[in-house]
PDB file of C-alpha atoms in Angstrom:
ATOM      1  CA  MET J1075     141.172 103.669 -52.138  1.00  0.00           C
ATOM      2  CA  GLY J1076     140.595 100.804 -49.679  1.00  0.00           C
ATOM      3  CA  GLN J1077     138.814 101.075 -46.366  1.00  0.00           C
ATOM      4  CA  GLU J1078     141.178 101.939 -43.517  1.00  0.00           C
ATOM      5  CA  ARG J1079     141.428  99.433 -40.730  1.00  0.00           C
ATOM      6  CA  GLY J1080     141.267 100.512 -37.112  1.00  0.00           C
ATOM      7  CA  ARG J1081     143.893  99.791 -34.503  1.00  0.00           C
ATOM      8  CA  ARG J1082     143.610  96.214 -33.344  1.00  0.00           C
ATOM      9  CA  MET J1083     142.781  95.695 -29.686  1.00  0.00           C
ATOM     10  CA  GLU J1084     144.889  92.638 -28.872  1.00  0.00           C
ATOM     11  CA  ARG J1085     143.575  92.110 -25.346  1.00  0.00           C
ATOM     12  CA  VAL J1086     139.948  92.523 -26.425  1.00  0.00           C
ATOM     13  CA  ASP J1087     140.562  89.920 -29.127  1.00  0.00           C
ATOM     14  CA  ARG J1088     141.944  87.642 -26.400  1.00  0.00           C
ATOM     15  CA  ILE J1089     138.750  88.122 -24.393  1.00  0.00           C
ATOM     16  CA  TRP J1090     136.685  87.107 -27.427  1.00  0.00           C
ATOM     17  CA  ARG J1091     138.788  83.983 -28.006  1.00  0.00           C
ATOM     18  CA  HIS J1092     139.025  83.011 -24.324  1.00  0.00           C
ATOM     19  CA  PRO J1093     137.517  79.506 -23.793  1.00  0.00           C
ATOM     20  CA  ARG J1094     135.570  80.547 -20.682  1.00  0.00           C
ATOM     21  CA  TYR J1095     134.139  83.558 -22.515  1.00  0.00           C
ATOM     22  CA  GLN J1096     133.070  81.424 -25.474  1.00  0.00           C
ATOM     23  CA  GLU J1097     131.527  78.837 -23.146  1.00  0.00           C
ATOM     24  CA  CYS J1098     129.470  81.541 -21.398  1.00  0.00           C
ATOM     25  CA  VAL J1099     128.325  83.058 -24.704  1.00  0.00           C
ATOM     26  CA  ARG J1100     127.143  79.628 -25.879  1.00  0.00           C
ATOM     27  CA  ARG J1101     125.268  79.012 -22.616  1.00  0.00           C
ATOM     28  CA  ILE J1102     123.557  82.402 -22.797  1.00  0.00           C
ATOM     29  CA  GLN J1103     122.567  81.849 -26.426  1.00  0.00           C
ATOM     30  CA  ASP J1104     121.173  78.429 -25.579  1.00  0.00           C
ATOM     31  CA  LEU J1105     119.186  79.737 -22.602  1.00  0.00           C
ATOM     32  CA  GLU J1106     117.823  82.685 -24.587  1.00  0.00           C
ATOM     33  CA  LYS J1107     116.970  80.902 -27.839  1.00  0.00           C
ATOM     34  CA  GLU J1108     113.222  81.107 -27.073  1.00  0.00           C
ATOM     35  CA  ARG J1109     113.387  84.545 -25.451  1.00  0.00           C
ATOM     36  CA  ILE J1110     111.074  87.078 -27.116  1.00  0.00           C
ATOM     37  CA  PHE J1111     112.711  90.094 -25.467  1.00  0.00           C
ATOM     38  CA  CYS J1112     116.151  91.563 -26.095  1.00  0.00           C
ATOM     39  CA  ARG J1113     118.862  88.955 -26.147  1.00  0.00           C
ATOM     40  CA  HIS J1114     122.383  89.197 -24.802  1.00  0.00           C
ATOM     41  CA  THR J1115     124.391  88.555 -27.926  1.00  0.00           C
ATOM     42  CA  PRO J1116     127.852  89.567 -29.137  1.00  0.00           C
ATOM     43  CA  GLU J1117     126.085  92.217 -31.226  1.00  0.00           C
ATOM     44  CA  HIS J1118     124.593  93.671 -28.036  1.00  0.00           C
ATOM     45  CA  PHE J1119     128.011  93.642 -26.334  1.00  0.00           C
ATOM     46  CA  LEU J1120     129.620  95.489 -29.263  1.00  0.00           C
ATOM     47  CA  THR J1121     126.768  97.983 -29.510  1.00  0.00           C
ATOM     48  CA  VAL J1122     127.200  98.782 -25.807  1.00  0.00           C
ATOM     49  CA  ALA J1123     130.947  99.238 -26.403  1.00  0.00           C
ATOM     50  CA  ARG J1124     130.424 101.612 -29.314  1.00  0.00           C
ATOM     51  CA  LEU J1125     127.747 103.647 -27.558  1.00  0.00           C
ATOM     52  CA  THR J1126     129.765 103.891 -24.338  1.00  0.00           C
ATOM     53  CA  TRP J1127     132.807 104.990 -26.347  1.00  0.00           C
ATOM     54  CA  MET J1128     130.754 107.610 -28.198  1.00  0.00           C
ATOM     55  CA  LEU J1129     129.253 108.906 -24.948  1.00  0.00           C
ATOM     56  CA  ALA J1130     132.739 109.258 -23.446  1.00  0.00           C
ATOM     57  CA  LEU J1131     134.023 111.105 -26.517  1.00  0.00           C
ATOM     58  CA  GLU J1132     131.034 113.449 -26.576  1.00  0.00           C
ATOM     59  CA  ALA J1133     131.476 114.207 -22.867  1.00  0.00           C
ATOM     60  CA  GLY J1134     135.217 114.788 -23.290  1.00  0.00           C
ATOM     61  CA  ILE J1135     135.965 111.916 -20.913  1.00  0.00           C
ATOM     62  CA  SER J1136     139.296 110.194 -21.318  1.00  0.00           C
ATOM     63  CA  LEU J1137     138.819 106.432 -21.201  1.00  0.00           C
ATOM     64  CA  GLU J1138     141.067 103.771 -22.653  1.00  0.00           C
ATOM     65  CA  LYS J1139     139.251 102.247 -25.630  1.00  0.00           C
ATOM     66  CA  GLU J1140     140.396  98.712 -24.769  1.00  0.00           C
ATOM     67  CA  LEU J1141     138.900  99.082 -21.292  1.00  0.00           C
ATOM     68  CA  VAL J1142     135.560 100.224 -22.720  1.00  0.00           C
ATOM     69  CA  TYR J1143     135.408  97.360 -25.203  1.00  0.00           C
ATOM     70  CA  GLY J1144     136.636  94.834 -22.640  1.00  0.00           C
ATOM     71  CA  ALA J1145     133.988  95.918 -20.129  1.00  0.00           C
ATOM     72  CA  ALA J1146     131.234  95.862 -22.747  1.00  0.00           C
ATOM     73  CA  LEU J1147     132.154  92.374 -23.965  1.00  0.00           C
ATOM     74  CA  LEU J1148     132.049  91.130 -20.385  1.00  0.00           C
ATOM     75  CA  HIS J1149     129.211  93.141 -18.805  1.00  0.00           C
ATOM     76  CA  ASP J1150     126.510  90.476 -19.349  1.00  0.00           C
ATOM     77  CA  ILE J1151     128.703  87.369 -19.561  1.00  0.00           C
ATOM     78  CA  GLY J1152     127.283  86.001 -16.294  1.00  0.00           C
ATOM     79  CA  ARG J1153     123.693  86.206 -17.506  1.00  0.00           C
ATOM     80  CA  HIS J1154     123.434  82.398 -17.648  1.00  0.00           C
ATOM     81  CA  LEU J1155     124.163  82.228 -13.898  1.00  0.00           C
ATOM     82  CA  GLN J1156     121.277  84.596 -13.255  1.00  0.00           C
ATOM     83  CA  TYR J1157     118.987  82.278 -15.206  1.00  0.00           C
ATOM     84  CA  GLU J1158     120.363  79.071 -13.685  1.00  0.00           C
ATOM     85  CA  LYS J1159     121.168  80.076 -10.092  1.00  0.00           C
ATOM     86  CA  GLY J1160     119.498  83.433  -9.449  1.00  0.00           C
ATOM     87  CA  ILE J1161     122.822  85.270  -9.068  1.00  0.00           C
ATOM     88  CA  PRO J1162     122.493  88.925 -10.162  1.00  0.00           C
ATOM     89  CA  HIS J1163     124.198  88.952 -13.537  1.00  0.00           C
ATOM     90  CA  GLU J1164     126.346  92.009 -12.829  1.00  0.00           C
ATOM     91  CA  GLU J1165     127.956  90.151  -9.918  1.00  0.00           C
ATOM     92  CA  ALA J1166     128.248  86.872 -11.832  1.00  0.00           C
ATOM     93  CA  SER J1167     129.709  88.758 -14.800  1.00  0.00           C
ATOM     94  CA  ALA J1168     132.305  90.483 -12.617  1.00  0.00           C
ATOM     95  CA  ARG J1169     133.354  87.151 -11.067  1.00  0.00           C
ATOM     96  CA  ILE J1170     133.785  85.506 -14.457  1.00  0.00           C
ATOM     97  CA  ALA J1171     135.413  88.610 -15.958  1.00  0.00           C
ATOM     98  CA  GLU J1172     138.118  88.779 -13.308  1.00  0.00           C
ATOM     99  CA  GLY J1173     139.783  85.539 -14.386  1.00  0.00           C
ATOM    100  CA  ILE J1174     139.357  86.295 -18.079  1.00  0.00           C
ATOM    101  CA  LEU J1175     140.849  89.783 -17.719  1.00  0.00           C
ATOM    102  CA  GLU J1176     143.833  88.433 -15.817  1.00  0.00           C
ATOM    103  CA  ASP J1177     144.409  85.758 -18.480  1.00  0.00           C
ATOM    104  CA  CYS J1178     144.192  88.418 -21.203  1.00  0.00           C
ATOM    105  CA  GLY J1179     146.902  90.688 -19.795  1.00  0.00           C
ATOM    106  CA  PHE J1180     144.991  93.491 -18.078  1.00  0.00           C
ATOM    107  CA  SER J1181     146.719  95.133 -15.112  1.00  0.00           C
ATOM    108  CA  GLN J1182     145.202  95.139 -11.626  1.00  0.00           C
ATOM    109  CA  GLU J1183     144.230  98.816 -12.001  1.00  0.00           C
ATOM    110  CA  GLU J1184     142.622  98.187 -15.401  1.00  0.00           C
ATOM    111  CA  MET J1185     140.782  95.178 -13.988  1.00  0.00           C
ATOM    112  CA  ARG J1186     139.493  97.287 -11.090  1.00  0.00           C
ATOM    113  CA  GLU J1187     138.120  99.899 -13.517  1.00  0.00           C
ATOM    114  CA  ILE J1188     136.464  97.299 -15.742  1.00  0.00           C
ATOM    115  CA  LEU J1189     135.000  95.302 -12.853  1.00  0.00           C
ATOM    116  CA  THR J1190     133.601  98.482 -11.273  1.00  0.00           C
ATOM    117  CA  ALA J1191     131.925  99.387 -14.578  1.00  0.00           C
ATOM    118  CA  ILE J1192     130.496  95.860 -14.938  1.00  0.00           C
ATOM    119  CA  ARG J1193     129.120  95.880 -11.384  1.00  0.00           C
ATOM    120  CA  GLY J1194     127.603  99.335 -11.899  1.00  0.00           C
ATOM    121  CA  HIS J1195     126.103  98.920 -15.361  1.00  0.00           C
ATOM    122  CA  ARG J1196     122.580  98.173 -14.053  1.00  0.00           C
ATOM    123  CA  THR J1197     122.213 101.099 -11.653  1.00  0.00           C
ATOM    124  CA  TRP J1198     121.399 104.626 -12.781  1.00  0.00           C
ATOM    125  CA  GLN J1199     124.124 107.037 -11.759  1.00  0.00           C
ATOM    126  CA  GLU J1200     124.543 110.738 -12.312  1.00  0.00           C
ATOM    127  CA  GLY J1201     127.689 111.914 -13.974  1.00  0.00           C
ATOM    128  CA  THR J1202     130.119 110.708 -16.560  1.00  0.00           C
ATOM    129  CA  ASP J1203     132.238 108.130 -14.789  1.00  0.00           C
ATOM    130  CA  PHE J1204     132.818 104.793 -16.515  1.00  0.00           C
ATOM    131  CA  SER J1205     129.938 102.988 -14.744  1.00  0.00           C
ATOM    132  CA  ALA J1206     127.461 105.772 -15.566  1.00  0.00           C
ATOM    133  CA  LEU J1207     128.516 105.740 -19.217  1.00  0.00           C
ATOM    134  CA  MET J1208     128.200 101.933 -19.345  1.00  0.00           C
ATOM    135  CA  TYR J1209     124.709 102.168 -17.850  1.00  0.00           C
ATOM    136  CA  ARG J1210     123.666 104.670 -20.516  1.00  0.00           C
ATOM    137  CA  GLY J1211     125.337 102.712 -23.330  1.00  0.00           C
ATOM    138  CA  ASP J1212     123.611  99.530 -22.197  1.00  0.00           C
ATOM    139  CA  LYS J1213     120.165 101.140 -22.060  1.00  0.00           C
ATOM    140  CA  LEU J1214     120.623 103.059 -25.322  1.00  0.00           C
ATOM    141  CA  SER J1215     121.534  99.811 -27.081  1.00  0.00           C
ATOM    142  CA  ARG J1216     117.892  98.735 -26.965  1.00  0.00           C
ATOM    143  CA  SER J1217     115.426  99.994 -29.580  1.00  0.00           C
ATOM    144  CA  CYS J1218     112.224  99.755 -27.561  1.00  0.00           C
ATOM    145  CA  PHE J1219     110.460 102.239 -29.849  1.00  0.00           C
ATOM    146  CA  CYS J1220     110.307  99.626 -32.616  1.00  0.00           C
ATOM    147  CA  CYS J1221     110.162  96.427 -30.577  1.00  0.00           C
ATOM    148  CA  PRO J1222     107.153  94.232 -31.416  1.00  0.00           C
ATOM    149  CA  VAL J1223     106.872  93.019 -27.793  1.00  0.00           C
ATOM    150  CA  GLU J1224     107.598  96.328 -26.030  1.00  0.00           C
ATOM    151  CA  ALA J1225     104.189  96.353 -24.323  1.00  0.00           C
ATOM    152  CA  GLU J1226     104.950  92.968 -22.721  1.00  0.00           C
ATOM    153  CA  CYS J1227     108.449  93.950 -21.558  1.00  0.00           C
ATOM    154  CA  ASN J1228     108.954  94.254 -17.816  1.00  0.00           C
ATOM    155  CA  TRP J1229     111.475  97.096 -18.073  1.00  0.00           C
ATOM    156  CA  PRO J1230     110.226 100.196 -16.263  1.00  0.00           C
ATOM    157  CA  GLY J1231     109.053 102.907 -18.616  1.00  0.00           C
ATOM    158  CA  GLU J1232     111.885 105.276 -17.651  1.00  0.00           C
ATOM    159  CA  LYS J1233     114.459 102.736 -18.883  1.00  0.00           C
ATOM    160  CA  LYS J1234     112.802 102.123 -22.246  1.00  0.00           C
ATOM    161  CA  ASN J1235     113.980 103.925 -25.364  1.00  0.00           C
ATOM    162  CA  LEU J1236     110.661 104.976 -26.803  1.00  0.00           C
ATOM    163  CA  SER J1237     112.227 107.449 -29.229  1.00  0.00           C
ATOM    164  CA  ILE J1238     115.538 107.738 -31.030  1.00  0.00           C
ATOM    165  CA  VAL J1239     117.932 109.502 -28.678  1.00  0.00           C
ATOM    166  CA  LEU J1240     121.560 109.537 -27.653  1.00  0.00           C
TER     167      LEU J1240
END
């Protein structure tokens, strides 16, 4: 019996293939090639998506899966502008994401939800709204407990994952 395939997320695939998205991913990878700390890779984006989705399911929160994956793919896409121009990456990411989301067929309401989650993914929030779940998914994506440079990391201790938790 073959492995079942999941439902394809057409608009998320469009995000991945979008020329501006690919350009930003390449710039981030180039700027982080010597980085010893966590990198902002497609694997990180997908891990954030999966964790955010799991957190929503466990909390009984109804979120559209394509919105979760779209937000996660885009949440750090402006990281290169933080490195190059000092723009906070959540704001740079939201600016870049807006055009990509529009090109990929997301409605204005869907874009608002995704952009709010992107802008809020760096700030701790109580509750189970989309931004709070993205924050938790983003932080849980990092395995600080087994990182060889954890002691040198500038993340505050309360953000570090020093044990396996969800």
